């Protein structure tokens, strides 16, 4: 049972445009959500996080939106740059288990120059 | 550079063998996590230690064990290795709960 799902395995966007990556979750115990970026043969790199008490968090070009009623979060990248091309993972942590992260399957973002 | 160091980077071993993967967390981080990334399972949480004590357990096989030492480094021991254990093993660390975890570069284990 996949508790965190990223339904789009890949996304292609033109440089300068907005990239929107989506993530759905099923476990209502999740209260902390994170996005990671991963290049091949490297570890995931933390991008941005959001607590369930918020519905939006912004850091530079990256904004994460959380819709608790829909159990959905999204990552917006504006403007997209070729260097953003990577695999993006969303992850969620339950409120009763420290920082144990459940990861989605990832979305490969390709930003075309 | 995340500040989390994992050794070795690559490991090739035979079925039935035992290996130890090592992780040094970022300076000041008390929590260490181990994750496995395989082609068919994605990134899966194995186990968490906080200041030397086991804090949470995920899908970790009985053949696998971990510990965190007083200097906060951690080791993941994998025994009776099978072909299916071939994967990338990541260590991550964080200051505490509900803070972002920073990942190391991973150890690629190949069981032949």
PDB file of C-alpha atoms in Angstrom:
ATOM      1  CA  UNK A   1       0.000   0.000   0.000  1.00  0.00           C
ATOM      2  CA  UNK A   2       1.636   3.198  -1.218  1.00  0.00           C
ATOM      3  CA  UNK A   3       0.958   5.862   1.363  1.00  0.00           C
ATOM      4  CA  UNK A   4       2.665   8.593  -0.649  1.00  0.00           C
ATOM      5  CA  UNK A   5       2.100   8.725  -4.383  1.00  0.00           C
ATOM      6  CA  UNK A   6       3.540  10.797  -7.159  1.00  0.00           C
ATOM      7  CA  UNK A   7       1.362   9.910 -10.100  1.00  0.00           C
ATOM      8  CA  UNK A   8       3.436  11.608 -12.778  1.00  0.00           C
ATOM      9  CA  UNK A   9       6.660   9.710 -13.414  1.00  0.00           C
ATOM     10  CA  UNK A  10       7.973  12.529 -15.583  1.00  0.00           C
ATOM     11  CA  UNK A  11       7.373  16.166 -16.450  1.00  0.00           C
ATOM     12  CA  UNK A  12       8.868  18.291 -19.195  1.00  0.00           C
ATOM     13  CA  UNK A  13       8.845  22.088 -18.934  1.00  0.00           C
ATOM     14  CA  UNK A  14      10.326  24.956 -20.924  1.00  0.00           C
ATOM     15  CA  UNK A  15      12.971  27.083 -19.231  1.00  0.00           C
ATOM     16  CA  UNK A  16      11.446  30.115 -17.540  1.00  0.00           C
ATOM     17  CA  UNK A  17       8.018  28.545 -17.146  1.00  0.00           C
ATOM     18  CA  UNK A  18       6.451  27.131 -14.001  1.00  0.00           C
ATOM     19  CA  UNK A  19       6.999  23.509 -12.974  1.00  0.00           C
ATOM     20  CA  UNK A  20       4.283  21.946 -10.833  1.00  0.00           C
ATOM     21  CA  UNK A  21       4.976  18.630  -9.205  1.00  0.00           C
ATOM     22  CA  UNK A  22       2.173  16.848  -7.380  1.00  0.00           C
ATOM     23  CA  UNK A  23       1.995  14.406  -4.520  1.00  0.00           C
ATOM     24  CA  UNK A  24      -0.912  12.644  -2.819  1.00  0.00           C
ATOM     25  CA  UNK A  25      -0.930  10.862   0.500  1.00  0.00           C
ATOM     26  CA  UNK A  26      -3.357   8.580   2.273  1.00  0.00           C
ATOM     27  CA  UNK A  27      -2.167   8.449   5.882  1.00  0.00           C
ATOM     28  CA  UNK A  28      -3.942  11.106   7.950  1.00  0.00           C
ATOM     29  CA  UNK A  29      -1.234  10.747  10.617  1.00  0.00           C
ATOM     30  CA  UNK A  30       1.280  12.506   8.363  1.00  0.00           C
ATOM     31  CA  UNK A  31       1.924  16.002   9.677  1.00  0.00           C
ATOM     32  CA  UNK A  32       5.241  17.024   8.141  1.00  0.00           C
ATOM     33  CA  UNK A  33       6.014  17.019   4.443  1.00  0.00           C
ATOM     34  CA  UNK A  34       9.230  17.529   2.547  1.00  0.00           C
ATOM     35  CA  UNK A  35      10.466  17.739  -1.027  1.00  0.00           C
ATOM     36  CA  UNK A  36      13.831  16.367  -2.063  1.00  0.00           C
ATOM     37  CA  UNK A  37      15.710  16.635  -5.313  1.00  0.00           C
ATOM     38  CA  UNK A  38      17.956  13.834  -6.500  1.00  0.00           C
ATOM     39  CA  UNK A  39      20.598  13.563  -9.174  1.00  0.00           C
ATOM     40  CA  UNK A  40      21.840  10.151 -10.348  1.00  0.00           C
ATOM     41  CA  UNK A  41      24.419   8.530  -8.064  1.00  0.00           C
ATOM     42  CA  UNK A  42      23.859  11.171  -5.374  1.00  0.00           C
ATOM     43  CA  UNK A  43      21.845  11.293  -2.199  1.00  0.00           C
ATOM     44  CA  UNK A  44      18.557  13.215  -2.050  1.00  0.00           C
ATOM     45  CA  UNK A  45      19.010  16.929  -1.393  1.00  0.00           C
ATOM     46  CA  UNK A  46      16.510  18.686   0.853  1.00  0.00           C
ATOM     47  CA  UNK A  47      14.557  21.458  -0.891  1.00  0.00           C
ATOM     48  CA  UNK A  48      11.665  22.640   1.218  1.00  0.00           C
ATOM     49  CA  UNK A  49       9.302  21.426   3.901  1.00  0.00           C
ATOM     50  CA  UNK A  50       5.897  22.256   5.311  1.00  0.00           C
ATOM     51  CA  UNK A  51       4.157  21.470   8.547  1.00  0.00           C
ATOM     52  CA  UNK A  52       0.504  20.484   8.572  1.00  0.00           C
ATOM     53  CA  UNK A  53      -0.369  23.661  10.459  1.00  0.00           C
ATOM     54  CA  UNK A  54       0.453  25.659   7.323  1.00  0.00           C
ATOM     55  CA  UNK A  55      -0.897  25.551   3.810  1.00  0.00           C
ATOM     56  CA  UNK A  56       1.970  27.275   2.044  1.00  0.00           C
ATOM     57  CA  UNK A  57       5.695  27.664   2.445  1.00  0.00           C
ATOM     58  CA  UNK A  58       7.968  29.606   0.143  1.00  0.00           C
ATOM     59  CA  UNK A  59      11.729  29.615  -0.315  1.00  0.00           C
ATOM     60  CA  UNK A  60      13.051  31.551  -3.263  1.00  0.00           C
ATOM     61  CA  UNK A  61      11.863  29.926  -6.484  1.00  0.00           C
ATOM     62  CA  UNK A  62      10.300  27.014  -4.604  1.00  0.00           C
ATOM     63  CA  UNK A  63       6.831  27.029  -3.054  1.00  0.00           C
ATOM     64  CA  UNK A  64       5.079  24.092  -1.471  1.00  0.00           C
ATOM     65  CA  UNK A  65       1.298  24.048  -1.089  1.00  0.00           C
ATOM     66  CA  UNK A  66      -0.533  21.693   1.236  1.00  0.00           C
ATOM     67  CA  UNK A  67      -4.229  20.849   0.949  1.00  0.00           C
ATOM     68  CA  UNK A  68      -4.984  18.728   3.992  1.00  0.00           C
ATOM     69  CA  UNK A  69      -8.598  18.042   3.136  1.00  0.00           C
ATOM     70  CA  UNK A  70      -7.552  16.633  -0.237  1.00  0.00           C
ATOM     71  CA  UNK A  71      -4.417  15.031   1.204  1.00  0.00           C
ATOM     72  CA  UNK A  72      -2.461  16.665  -1.583  1.00  0.00           C
ATOM     73  CA  UNK A  73       0.686  18.712  -1.815  1.00  0.00           C
ATOM     74  CA  UNK A  74       2.427  20.331  -4.701  1.00  0.00           C
ATOM     75  CA  UNK A  75       5.790  21.902  -5.401  1.00  0.00           C
ATOM     76  CA  UNK A  76       5.936  24.944  -7.653  1.00  0.00           C
ATOM     77  CA  UNK A  77       9.216  26.007  -9.212  1.00  0.00           C
ATOM     78  CA  UNK A  78       9.180  29.464 -10.775  1.00  0.00           C
ATOM     79  CA  UNK A  79      10.966  30.184 -13.018  1.00  0.00           C
ATOM     80  CA  UNK A  80      12.239  26.747 -13.984  1.00  0.00           C
ATOM     81  CA  UNK A  81      15.900  26.463 -14.929  1.00  0.00           C
ATOM     82  CA  UNK A  82      17.780  23.706 -16.785  1.00  0.00           C
ATOM     83  CA  UNK A  83      19.718  22.987 -13.573  1.00  0.00           C
ATOM     84  CA  UNK A  84      16.431  22.006 -11.942  1.00  0.00           C
ATOM     85  CA  UNK A  85      16.346  18.884 -14.103  1.00  0.00           C
ATOM     86  CA  UNK A  86      16.421  15.999 -11.626  1.00  0.00           C
ATOM     87  CA  UNK A  87      14.137  13.509  -9.906  1.00  0.00           C
ATOM     88  CA  UNK A  88      11.929  15.089  -7.253  1.00  0.00           C
ATOM     89  CA  UNK A  89      10.630  13.098  -4.309  1.00  0.00           C
ATOM     90  CA  UNK A  90       7.958  14.122  -1.886  1.00  0.00           C
ATOM     91  CA  UNK A  91       8.166  12.616   1.589  1.00  0.00           C
ATOM     92  CA  UNK A  92       5.922  12.595   4.623  1.00  0.00           C
ATOM     93  CA  UNK A  93       6.452  11.999   8.301  1.00  0.00           C
ATOM     94  CA  UNK A  94       3.824  10.861  10.824  1.00  0.00           C
ATOM     95  CA  UNK A  95       3.293  12.763  14.028  1.00  0.00           C
ATOM     96  CA  UNK A  96       4.019   9.775  16.207  1.00  0.00           C
ATOM     97  CA  UNK A  97       7.225   8.449  14.722  1.00  0.00           C
ATOM     98  CA  UNK A  98       9.948  11.037  14.880  1.00  0.00           C
ATOM     99  CA  UNK A  99      11.189  11.839  11.430  1.00  0.00           C
ATOM    100  CA  UNK A 100      10.594   8.508   9.725  1.00  0.00           C
ATOM    101  CA  UNK A 101      10.022   9.529   6.124  1.00  0.00           C
ATOM    102  CA  UNK A 102       7.774   7.751   3.664  1.00  0.00           C
ATOM    103  CA  UNK A 103       8.778   8.660   0.119  1.00  0.00           C
ATOM    104  CA  UNK A 104       6.796   8.859  -3.059  1.00  0.00           C
ATOM    105  CA  UNK A 105       8.075   7.161  -6.184  1.00  0.00           C
ATOM    106  CA  UNK A 106       9.544  10.349  -7.637  1.00  0.00           C
ATOM    107  CA  UNK A 107       8.894  12.558 -10.650  1.00  0.00           C
ATOM    108  CA  UNK A 108      11.624  13.169 -13.214  1.00  0.00           C
ATOM    109  CA  UNK A 109      11.616  16.845 -14.187  1.00  0.00           C
ATOM    110  CA  UNK A 110      13.235  17.884 -17.442  1.00  0.00           C
ATOM    111  CA  UNK A 111      13.627  21.616 -18.042  1.00  0.00           C
ATOM    112  CA  UNK A 112      14.372  22.375 -21.678  1.00  0.00           C
ATOM    113  CA  UNK A 113      16.492  25.400 -22.580  1.00  0.00           C
TER     114      UNK A 113
ATOM    115  CA  UNK B   1      27.989  18.502   0.332  1.00  0.00           C
ATOM    116  CA  UNK B   2      25.347  17.572   2.914  1.00  0.00           C
ATOM    117  CA  UNK B   3      27.881  16.940   5.684  1.00  0.00           C
ATOM    118  CA  UNK B   4      26.795  13.307   6.018  1.00  0.00           C
ATOM    119  CA  UNK B   5      29.586  10.889   5.142  1.00  0.00           C
ATOM    120  CA  UNK B   6      29.048   7.316   4.086  1.00  0.00           C
ATOM    121  CA  UNK B   7      31.679   4.670   3.480  1.00  0.00           C
ATOM    122  CA  UNK B   8      32.343   2.771   1.379  1.00  0.00           C
ATOM    123  CA  UNK B   9      30.834   4.281  -1.780  1.00  0.00           C
ATOM    124  CA  UNK B  10      30.720   0.945  -3.551  1.00  0.00           C
ATOM    125  CA  UNK B  11      30.730  -2.607  -2.289  1.00  0.00           C
ATOM    126  CA  UNK B  12      30.630  -5.848  -4.229  1.00  0.00           C
ATOM    127  CA  UNK B  13      30.224  -9.057  -2.297  1.00  0.00           C
ATOM    128  CA  UNK B  14      28.982 -12.603  -2.708  1.00  0.00           C
ATOM    129  CA  UNK B  15      25.726 -14.126  -1.555  1.00  0.00           C
ATOM    130  CA  UNK B  16      25.799 -15.347   2.021  1.00  0.00           C
ATOM    131  CA  UNK B  17      28.378 -12.801   3.100  1.00  0.00           C
ATOM    132  CA  UNK B  18      28.137 -10.082   5.722  1.00  0.00           C
ATOM    133  CA  UNK B  19      28.970  -6.400   5.225  1.00  0.00           C
ATOM    134  CA  UNK B  20      29.030  -3.274   7.359  1.00  0.00           C
ATOM    135  CA  UNK B  21      28.109   0.152   6.053  1.00  0.00           C
ATOM    136  CA  UNK B  22      29.253   3.190   7.977  1.00  0.00           C
ATOM    137  CA  UNK B  23      27.742   6.634   8.400  1.00  0.00           C
ATOM    138  CA  UNK B  24      29.022   9.801  10.056  1.00  0.00           C
ATOM    139  CA  UNK B  25      26.205  12.297  10.613  1.00  0.00           C
ATOM    140  CA  UNK B  26      26.458  16.063  10.295  1.00  0.00           C
ATOM    141  CA  UNK B  27      28.114  17.732  13.234  1.00  0.00           C
ATOM    142  CA  UNK B  28      25.525  18.283  15.963  1.00  0.00           C
ATOM    143  CA  UNK B  29      22.899  15.936  14.517  1.00  0.00           C
ATOM    144  CA  UNK B  30      21.656  13.385  17.027  1.00  0.00           C
ATOM    145  CA  UNK B  31      19.362  11.411  14.734  1.00  0.00           C
ATOM    146  CA  UNK B  32      20.588   8.958  12.124  1.00  0.00           C
ATOM    147  CA  UNK B  33      18.368   7.204   9.626  1.00  0.00           C
ATOM    148  CA  UNK B  34      19.009   4.393   7.169  1.00  0.00           C
ATOM    149  CA  UNK B  35      17.155   4.068   3.888  1.00  0.00           C
ATOM    150  CA  UNK B  36      17.299   1.522   1.083  1.00  0.00           C
ATOM    151  CA  UNK B  37      16.691   2.446  -2.529  1.00  0.00           C
ATOM    152  CA  UNK B  38      16.102  -0.439  -4.872  1.00  0.00           C
ATOM    153  CA  UNK B  39      14.808  -0.326  -8.423  1.00  0.00           C
ATOM    154  CA  UNK B  40      11.451  -1.886  -7.635  1.00  0.00           C
ATOM    155  CA  UNK B  41      10.806  -0.498  -4.132  1.00  0.00           C
ATOM    156  CA  UNK B  42      11.968   3.100  -4.308  1.00  0.00           C
ATOM    157  CA  UNK B  43      13.327   4.793  -1.172  1.00  0.00           C
ATOM    158  CA  UNK B  44      12.323   2.831   1.905  1.00  0.00           C
ATOM    159  CA  UNK B  45      12.941   3.698   5.535  1.00  0.00           C
ATOM    160  CA  UNK B  46      14.826   1.023   7.435  1.00  0.00           C
ATOM    161  CA  UNK B  47      15.628   2.306  10.915  1.00  0.00           C
ATOM    162  CA  UNK B  48      16.249   5.440  13.001  1.00  0.00           C
ATOM    163  CA  UNK B  49      18.558   6.014  15.937  1.00  0.00           C
ATOM    164  CA  UNK B  50      18.485   9.021  18.207  1.00  0.00           C
ATOM    165  CA  UNK B  51      21.461   9.673  20.469  1.00  0.00           C
ATOM    166  CA  UNK B  52      22.387   5.996  20.588  1.00  0.00           C
ATOM    167  CA  UNK B  53      18.912   4.549  21.010  1.00  0.00           C
ATOM    168  CA  UNK B  54      16.675   2.947  18.431  1.00  0.00           C
ATOM    169  CA  UNK B  55      13.770   5.330  17.812  1.00  0.00           C
ATOM    170  CA  UNK B  56      11.798   3.894  14.905  1.00  0.00           C
ATOM    171  CA  UNK B  57      11.853   0.799  12.756  1.00  0.00           C
ATOM    172  CA  UNK B  58      10.595   0.400   9.228  1.00  0.00           C
ATOM    173  CA  UNK B  59      10.842  -2.393   6.711  1.00  0.00           C
ATOM    174  CA  UNK B  60      14.131  -3.735   7.977  1.00  0.00           C
ATOM    175  CA  UNK B  61      14.824  -7.426   7.537  1.00  0.00           C
ATOM    176  CA  UNK B  62      15.873  -9.544  10.507  1.00  0.00           C
ATOM    177  CA  UNK B  63      19.155 -10.202   8.691  1.00  0.00           C
ATOM    178  CA  UNK B  64      19.900  -6.487   8.965  1.00  0.00           C
ATOM    179  CA  UNK B  65      20.841  -4.635  12.114  1.00  0.00           C
ATOM    180  CA  UNK B  66      22.142  -1.215  12.995  1.00  0.00           C
ATOM    181  CA  UNK B  67      23.610   0.672  15.888  1.00  0.00           C
ATOM    182  CA  UNK B  68      24.642   4.192  16.783  1.00  0.00           C
ATOM    183  CA  UNK B  69      27.806   4.666  18.779  1.00  0.00           C
ATOM    184  CA  UNK B  70      28.600   7.235  21.520  1.00  0.00           C
ATOM    185  CA  UNK B  71      30.350   9.448  18.959  1.00  0.00           C
ATOM    186  CA  UNK B  72      27.024   9.356  17.018  1.00  0.00           C
ATOM    187  CA  UNK B  73      28.330   7.534  13.967  1.00  0.00           C
ATOM    188  CA  UNK B  74      26.212   4.628  12.866  1.00  0.00           C
ATOM    189  CA  UNK B  75      26.750   1.276  11.232  1.00  0.00           C
ATOM    190  CA  UNK B  76      24.320  -0.849   9.253  1.00  0.00           C
ATOM    191  CA  UNK B  77      25.146  -4.541   9.262  1.00  0.00           C
ATOM    192  CA  UNK B  78      23.757  -6.725   6.494  1.00  0.00           C
ATOM    193  CA  UNK B  79      24.216 -10.477   6.835  1.00  0.00           C
ATOM    194  CA  UNK B  80      23.399 -13.632   4.867  1.00  0.00           C
ATOM    195  CA  UNK B  81      23.262 -11.422   1.817  1.00  0.00           C
ATOM    196  CA  UNK B  82      20.971 -12.288  -1.068  1.00  0.00           C
ATOM    197  CA  UNK B  83      20.930 -11.049  -4.654  1.00  0.00           C
ATOM    198  CA  UNK B  84      17.833  -8.996  -3.817  1.00  0.00           C
ATOM    199  CA  UNK B  85      19.756  -6.995  -1.232  1.00  0.00           C
ATOM    200  CA  UNK B  86      21.593  -5.226  -4.042  1.00  0.00           C
ATOM    201  CA  UNK B  87      20.580  -1.591  -3.691  1.00  0.00           C
ATOM    202  CA  UNK B  88      21.690   1.888  -2.746  1.00  0.00           C
ATOM    203  CA  UNK B  89      21.809   2.355   1.010  1.00  0.00           C
ATOM    204  CA  UNK B  90      21.488   5.907   2.239  1.00  0.00           C
ATOM    205  CA  UNK B  91      22.176   7.340   5.625  1.00  0.00           C
ATOM    206  CA  UNK B  92      20.590  10.612   6.685  1.00  0.00           C
ATOM    207  CA  UNK B  93      20.852  12.742   9.787  1.00  0.00           C
ATOM    208  CA  UNK B  94      18.869  15.498  11.432  1.00  0.00           C
ATOM    209  CA  UNK B  95      19.092  17.608  14.538  1.00  0.00           C
ATOM    210  CA  UNK B  96      15.924  16.128  15.957  1.00  0.00           C
ATOM    211  CA  UNK B  97      12.389  15.230  15.062  1.00  0.00           C
ATOM    212  CA  UNK B  98      10.389  17.313  12.604  1.00  0.00           C
ATOM    213  CA  UNK B  99      13.443  18.842  11.069  1.00  0.00           C
ATOM    214  CA  UNK B 100      14.770  18.196   7.606  1.00  0.00           C
ATOM    215  CA  UNK B 101      16.970  15.157   7.187  1.00  0.00           C
ATOM    216  CA  UNK B 102      20.185  15.498   5.189  1.00  0.00           C
ATOM    217  CA  UNK B 103      21.326  12.538   3.144  1.00  0.00           C
ATOM    218  CA  UNK B 104      24.741  11.139   2.428  1.00  0.00           C
ATOM    219  CA  UNK B 105      25.907  10.076  -1.021  1.00  0.00           C
ATOM    220  CA  UNK B 106      24.940   6.473  -0.403  1.00  0.00           C
ATOM    221  CA  UNK B 107      26.672   3.108  -0.560  1.00  0.00           C
ATOM    222  CA  UNK B 108      25.963   1.052  -3.645  1.00  0.00           C
ATOM    223  CA  UNK B 109      25.870  -2.600  -2.634  1.00  0.00           C
ATOM    224  CA  UNK B 110      26.065  -5.248  -5.307  1.00  0.00           C
ATOM    225  CA  UNK B 111      25.571  -8.862  -4.282  1.00  0.00           C
ATOM    226  CA  UNK B 112      26.797 -11.374  -6.853  1.00  0.00           C
TER     227      UNK B 112
END
